Amino acid sequence: MTLQQKQYLVSELKDVVDNYEVYELDSPSDYDTILSILTGMLNEDWHTHFSEVEIDEYLTSYFKEELSKTN
């Protein structure tokens, strides 16, 4: 996954959470649905074939890294 794709994912994640009603989510904490949406968006916009597992692994490592910076 390229740096641009990673930045795109984080940016889109913020957008989906901030505007969860637009994406017809019941709440901004519906992670499984958000993961599915993000995977579809990345694959469609970047013509890639990432799986939800790959996207989840990246987001998990990204947020663990971000949390470690704040502690």
Short mmCIF file of C-alpha atoms in Angstrom, two decimals:
data_model
loop_
_atom_site.label_atom_id
_atom_site.label_comp_id
_atom_site.label_asym_id
_atom_site.label_seq_id
_atom_site.Cartn_x
_atom_site.Cartn_y
_atom_site.Cartn_z
CA MET A 1 0.00 0.00 0.00
CA THR A 2 1.45 3.35 -0.98
CA LEU A 3 1.76 6.35 1.32
CA GLN A 4 -0.88 8.17 -0.73
CA GLN A 5 -3.29 5.26 -0.35
CA LYS A 6 -2.66 5.20 3.41
CA GLN A 7 -3.27 8.94 3.68
CA TYR A 8 -6.43 8.53 1.60
CA LEU A 9 -7.71 5.80 3.94
CA VAL A 10 -7.17 7.87 7.07
CA SER A 11 -8.78 10.91 5.45
CA GLU A 12 -11.78 8.90 4.26
CA LEU A 13 -12.12 7.20 7.64
CA LYS A 14 -12.46 10.62 9.28
CA ASP A 15 -15.03 11.65 6.65
CA VAL A 16 -17.11 8.49 7.08
CA VAL A 17 -17.11 8.79 10.89
CA ASP A 18 -17.87 12.52 10.82
CA ASN A 19 -20.68 12.04 8.29
CA TYR A 20 -21.93 8.61 9.29
CA GLU A 21 -25.56 9.56 8.61
CA VAL A 22 -24.70 10.23 4.94
CA TYR A 23 -23.36 6.68 4.70
CA GLU A 24 -26.57 5.37 6.32
CA LEU A 25 -24.82 4.05 9.40
CA ASP A 26 -26.63 3.68 12.72
CA SER A 27 -23.65 5.06 14.61
CA PRO A 28 -20.10 6.24 13.96
CA SER A 29 -18.80 3.20 15.86
CA ASP A 30 -20.13 0.60 13.39
CA TYR A 31 -16.58 -0.52 12.58
CA ASP A 32 -17.40 -3.54 10.41
CA THR A 33 -19.57 -1.48 8.08
CA ILE A 34 -17.06 1.40 8.02
CA LEU A 35 -14.29 -1.08 7.17
CA SER A 36 -16.39 -2.44 4.31
CA ILE A 37 -17.12 1.08 3.01
CA LEU A 38 -13.44 2.12 3.19
CA THR A 39 -12.27 -1.04 1.44
CA GLY A 40 -14.75 -0.44 -1.38
CA MET A 41 -13.79 3.22 -1.70
CA LEU A 42 -10.05 2.51 -1.80
CA ASN A 43 -10.41 -0.30 -4.32
CA GLU A 44 -12.74 1.69 -6.54
CA ASP A 45 -10.83 4.98 -6.45
CA TRP A 46 -7.35 3.45 -6.71
CA HIS A 47 -8.25 0.41 -8.88
CA THR A 48 -6.75 -1.90 -6.26
CA HIS A 49 -7.83 -5.21 -4.79
CA PHE A 50 -7.20 -4.90 -1.07
CA SER A 51 -9.20 -7.11 1.27
CA GLU A 52 -10.99 -5.91 4.38
CA VAL A 53 -8.42 -7.85 6.41
CA GLU A 54 -5.55 -5.87 4.85
CA ILE A 55 -7.34 -2.56 5.44
CA ASP A 56 -8.13 -3.54 9.03
CA GLU A 57 -4.49 -4.52 9.67
CA TYR A 58 -3.28 -1.17 8.34
CA LEU A 59 -5.80 0.89 10.32
CA THR A 60 -5.07 -1.08 13.50
CA SER A 61 -1.33 -0.53 13.16
CA TYR A 62 -1.85 3.14 12.25
CA PHE A 63 -3.91 3.85 15.36
CA LYS A 64 -1.61 1.86 17.63
CA GLU A 65 1.27 3.97 16.33
CA GLU A 66 -0.69 7.20 16.81
CA LEU A 67 -1.64 6.20 20.37
CA SER A 68 1.97 5.39 21.23
CA LYS A 69 2.97 8.91 20.14
CA THR A 70 0.57 10.45 22.65
CA ASN A 71 1.73 8.36 25.62
#
